[in-house]
PDB file of C-alpha atoms in Angstrom:
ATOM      1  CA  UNK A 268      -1.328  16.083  -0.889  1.00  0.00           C
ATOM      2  CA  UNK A 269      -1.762  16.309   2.789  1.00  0.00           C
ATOM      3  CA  UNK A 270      -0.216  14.090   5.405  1.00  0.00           C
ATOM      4  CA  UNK A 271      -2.906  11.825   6.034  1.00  0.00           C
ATOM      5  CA  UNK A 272      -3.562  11.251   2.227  1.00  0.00           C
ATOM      6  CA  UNK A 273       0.207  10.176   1.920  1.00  0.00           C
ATOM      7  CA  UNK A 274       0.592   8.172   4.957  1.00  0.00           C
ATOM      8  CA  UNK A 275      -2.860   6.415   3.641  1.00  0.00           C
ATOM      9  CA  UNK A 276      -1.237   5.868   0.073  1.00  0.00           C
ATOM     10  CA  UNK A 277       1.675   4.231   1.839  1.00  0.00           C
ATOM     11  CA  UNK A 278      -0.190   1.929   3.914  1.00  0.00           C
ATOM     12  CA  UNK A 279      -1.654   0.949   0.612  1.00  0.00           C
ATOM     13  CA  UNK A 280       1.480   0.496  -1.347  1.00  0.00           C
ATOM     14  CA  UNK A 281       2.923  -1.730   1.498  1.00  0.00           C
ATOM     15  CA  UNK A 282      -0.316  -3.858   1.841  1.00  0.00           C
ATOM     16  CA  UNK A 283      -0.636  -4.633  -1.605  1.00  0.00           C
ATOM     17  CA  UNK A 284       2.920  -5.463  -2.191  1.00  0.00           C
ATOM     18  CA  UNK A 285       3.013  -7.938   1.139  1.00  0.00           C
ATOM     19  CA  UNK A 286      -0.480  -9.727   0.209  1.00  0.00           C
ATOM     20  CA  UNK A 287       0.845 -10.022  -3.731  1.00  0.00           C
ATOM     21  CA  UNK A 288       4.505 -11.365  -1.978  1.00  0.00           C
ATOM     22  CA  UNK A 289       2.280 -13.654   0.132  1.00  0.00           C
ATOM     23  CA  UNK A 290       3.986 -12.326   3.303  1.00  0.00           C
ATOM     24  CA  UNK A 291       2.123 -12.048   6.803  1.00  0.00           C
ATOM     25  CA  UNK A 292       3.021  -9.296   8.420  1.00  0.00           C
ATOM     26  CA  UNK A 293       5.004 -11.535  11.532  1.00  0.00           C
ATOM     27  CA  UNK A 294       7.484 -12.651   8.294  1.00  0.00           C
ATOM     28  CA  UNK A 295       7.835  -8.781   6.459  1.00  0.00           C
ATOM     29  CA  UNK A 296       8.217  -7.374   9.911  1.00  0.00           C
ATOM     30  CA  UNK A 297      10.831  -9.935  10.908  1.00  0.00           C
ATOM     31  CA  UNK A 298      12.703  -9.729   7.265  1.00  0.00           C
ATOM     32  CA  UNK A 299      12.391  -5.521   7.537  1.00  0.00           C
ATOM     33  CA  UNK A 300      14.314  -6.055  11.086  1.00  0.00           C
ATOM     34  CA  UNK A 301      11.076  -4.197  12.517  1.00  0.00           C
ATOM     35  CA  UNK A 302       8.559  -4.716  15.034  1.00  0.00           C
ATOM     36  CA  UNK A 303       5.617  -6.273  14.514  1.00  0.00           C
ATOM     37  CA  UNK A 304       3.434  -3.569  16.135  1.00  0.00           C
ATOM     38  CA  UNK A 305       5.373  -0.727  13.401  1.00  0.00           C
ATOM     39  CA  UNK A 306       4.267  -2.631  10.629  1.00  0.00           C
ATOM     40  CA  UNK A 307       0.730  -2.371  12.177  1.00  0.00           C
ATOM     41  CA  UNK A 308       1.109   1.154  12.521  1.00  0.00           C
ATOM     42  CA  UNK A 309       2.707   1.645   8.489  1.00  0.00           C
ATOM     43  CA  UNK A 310      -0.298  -0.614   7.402  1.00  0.00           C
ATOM     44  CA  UNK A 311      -2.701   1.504   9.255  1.00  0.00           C
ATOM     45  CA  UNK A 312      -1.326   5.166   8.383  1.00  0.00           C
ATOM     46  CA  UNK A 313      -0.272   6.381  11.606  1.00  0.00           C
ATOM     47  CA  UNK A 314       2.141   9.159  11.164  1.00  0.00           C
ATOM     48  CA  UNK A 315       4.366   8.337  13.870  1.00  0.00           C
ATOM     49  CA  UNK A 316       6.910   5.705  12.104  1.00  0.00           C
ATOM     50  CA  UNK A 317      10.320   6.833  11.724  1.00  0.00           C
ATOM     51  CA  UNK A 318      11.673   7.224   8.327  1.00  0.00           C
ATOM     52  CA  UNK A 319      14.131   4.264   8.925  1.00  0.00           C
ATOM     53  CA  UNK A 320      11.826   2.102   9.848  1.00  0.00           C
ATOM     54  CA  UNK A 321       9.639   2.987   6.486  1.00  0.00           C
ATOM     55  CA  UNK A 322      12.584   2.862   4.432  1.00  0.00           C
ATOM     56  CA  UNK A 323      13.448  -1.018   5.904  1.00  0.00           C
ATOM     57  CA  UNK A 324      10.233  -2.064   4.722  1.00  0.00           C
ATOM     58  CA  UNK A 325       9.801  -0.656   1.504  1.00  0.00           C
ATOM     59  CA  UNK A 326      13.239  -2.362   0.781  1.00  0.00           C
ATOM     60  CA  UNK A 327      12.490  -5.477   1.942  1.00  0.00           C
ATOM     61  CA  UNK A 328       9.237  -5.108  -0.491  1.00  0.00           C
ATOM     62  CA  UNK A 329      11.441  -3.671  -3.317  1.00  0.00           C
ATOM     63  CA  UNK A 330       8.518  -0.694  -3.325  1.00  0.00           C
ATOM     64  CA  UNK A 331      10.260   2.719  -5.194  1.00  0.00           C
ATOM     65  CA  UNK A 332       9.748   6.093  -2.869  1.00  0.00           C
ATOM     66  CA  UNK A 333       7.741   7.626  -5.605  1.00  0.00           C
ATOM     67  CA  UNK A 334       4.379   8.197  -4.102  1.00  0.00           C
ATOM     68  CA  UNK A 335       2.827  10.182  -7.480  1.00  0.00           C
ATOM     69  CA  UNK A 336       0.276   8.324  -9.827  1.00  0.00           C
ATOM     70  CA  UNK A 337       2.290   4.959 -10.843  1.00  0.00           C
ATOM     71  CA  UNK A 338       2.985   4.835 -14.469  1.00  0.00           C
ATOM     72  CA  UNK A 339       0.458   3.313 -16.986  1.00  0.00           C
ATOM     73  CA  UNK A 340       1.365   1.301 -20.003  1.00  0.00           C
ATOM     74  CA  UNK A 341      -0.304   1.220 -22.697  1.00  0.00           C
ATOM     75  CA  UNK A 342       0.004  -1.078 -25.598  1.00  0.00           C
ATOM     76  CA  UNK A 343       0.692   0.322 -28.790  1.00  0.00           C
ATOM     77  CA  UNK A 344      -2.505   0.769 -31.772  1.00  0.00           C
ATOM     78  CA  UNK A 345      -1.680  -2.877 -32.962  1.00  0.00           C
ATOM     79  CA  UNK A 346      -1.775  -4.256 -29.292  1.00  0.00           C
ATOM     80  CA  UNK A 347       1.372  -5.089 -28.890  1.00  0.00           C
ATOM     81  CA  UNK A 348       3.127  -4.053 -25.731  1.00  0.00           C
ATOM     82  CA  UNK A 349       6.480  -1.557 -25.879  1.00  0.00           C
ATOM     83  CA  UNK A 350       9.566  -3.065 -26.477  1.00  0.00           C
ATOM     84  CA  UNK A 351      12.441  -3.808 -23.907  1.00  0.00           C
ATOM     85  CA  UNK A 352      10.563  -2.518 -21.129  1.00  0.00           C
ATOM     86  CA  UNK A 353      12.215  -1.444 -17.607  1.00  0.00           C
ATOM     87  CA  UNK A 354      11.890  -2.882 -14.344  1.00  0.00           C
ATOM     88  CA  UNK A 355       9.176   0.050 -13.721  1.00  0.00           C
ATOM     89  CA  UNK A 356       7.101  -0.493 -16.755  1.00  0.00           C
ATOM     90  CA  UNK A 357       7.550  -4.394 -15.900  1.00  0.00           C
ATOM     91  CA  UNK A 358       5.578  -4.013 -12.413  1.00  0.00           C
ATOM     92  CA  UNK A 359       3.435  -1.677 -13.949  1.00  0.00           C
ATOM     93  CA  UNK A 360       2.632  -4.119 -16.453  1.00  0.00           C
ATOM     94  CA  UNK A 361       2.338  -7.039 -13.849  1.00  0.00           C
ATOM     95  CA  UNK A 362       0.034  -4.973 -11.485  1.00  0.00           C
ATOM     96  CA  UNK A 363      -2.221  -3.668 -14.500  1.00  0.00           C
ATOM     97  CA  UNK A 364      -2.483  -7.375 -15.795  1.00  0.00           C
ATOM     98  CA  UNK A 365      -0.836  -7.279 -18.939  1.00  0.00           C
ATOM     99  CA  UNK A 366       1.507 -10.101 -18.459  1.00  0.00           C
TER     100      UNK A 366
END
């Protein structure tokens, strides 16, 4: 995966998790403890963010690091969905439209 391809898959990650949370970007950027105009740049896949920065945002949107193909869930050959799920499978779930 090149550089642009990631920083694009971030800016995705972090635009879909704000509009789900409902969050402009003037109230993530001001709960990340970032400026506005970094945001701008995450959300647009410029390169030049520092890793702090990145990190303060994807905790303040509870987004995991892991940048490979999210998991998928898959309900079992009765329909039923797995049992005791984690918090992973639980977002997964959520963002797939299972519950």
């Amino acid at each position: 995966m090149s550089q642009l391809e990631v920083a694009e898959k971030i800016a995705q990650k972090v635009i879909r998790r704000r509009v789900f949370l409902g969050l402009s970007q003037r109230d993530l950027a001001k709960r990340a403890g970032i400026a506005r105009g970094t945001l701008r740049s995450i959300e647009a896949g410029s390169g030049n963010v520092t890793m702090a920065n990145l990190l303060a945002v994807f905790d303040t949107l509870d987004i995991a690091l892991d940048l490979r193909n999210e998991p998928r869930i898959e309900r079992t050959a009765d329909g039923r969905l797995p049992m005791r799920p984690s918090i992973y499978q639980l977002r997964a779930m959520r963002e797939q439209g299972l519950i």
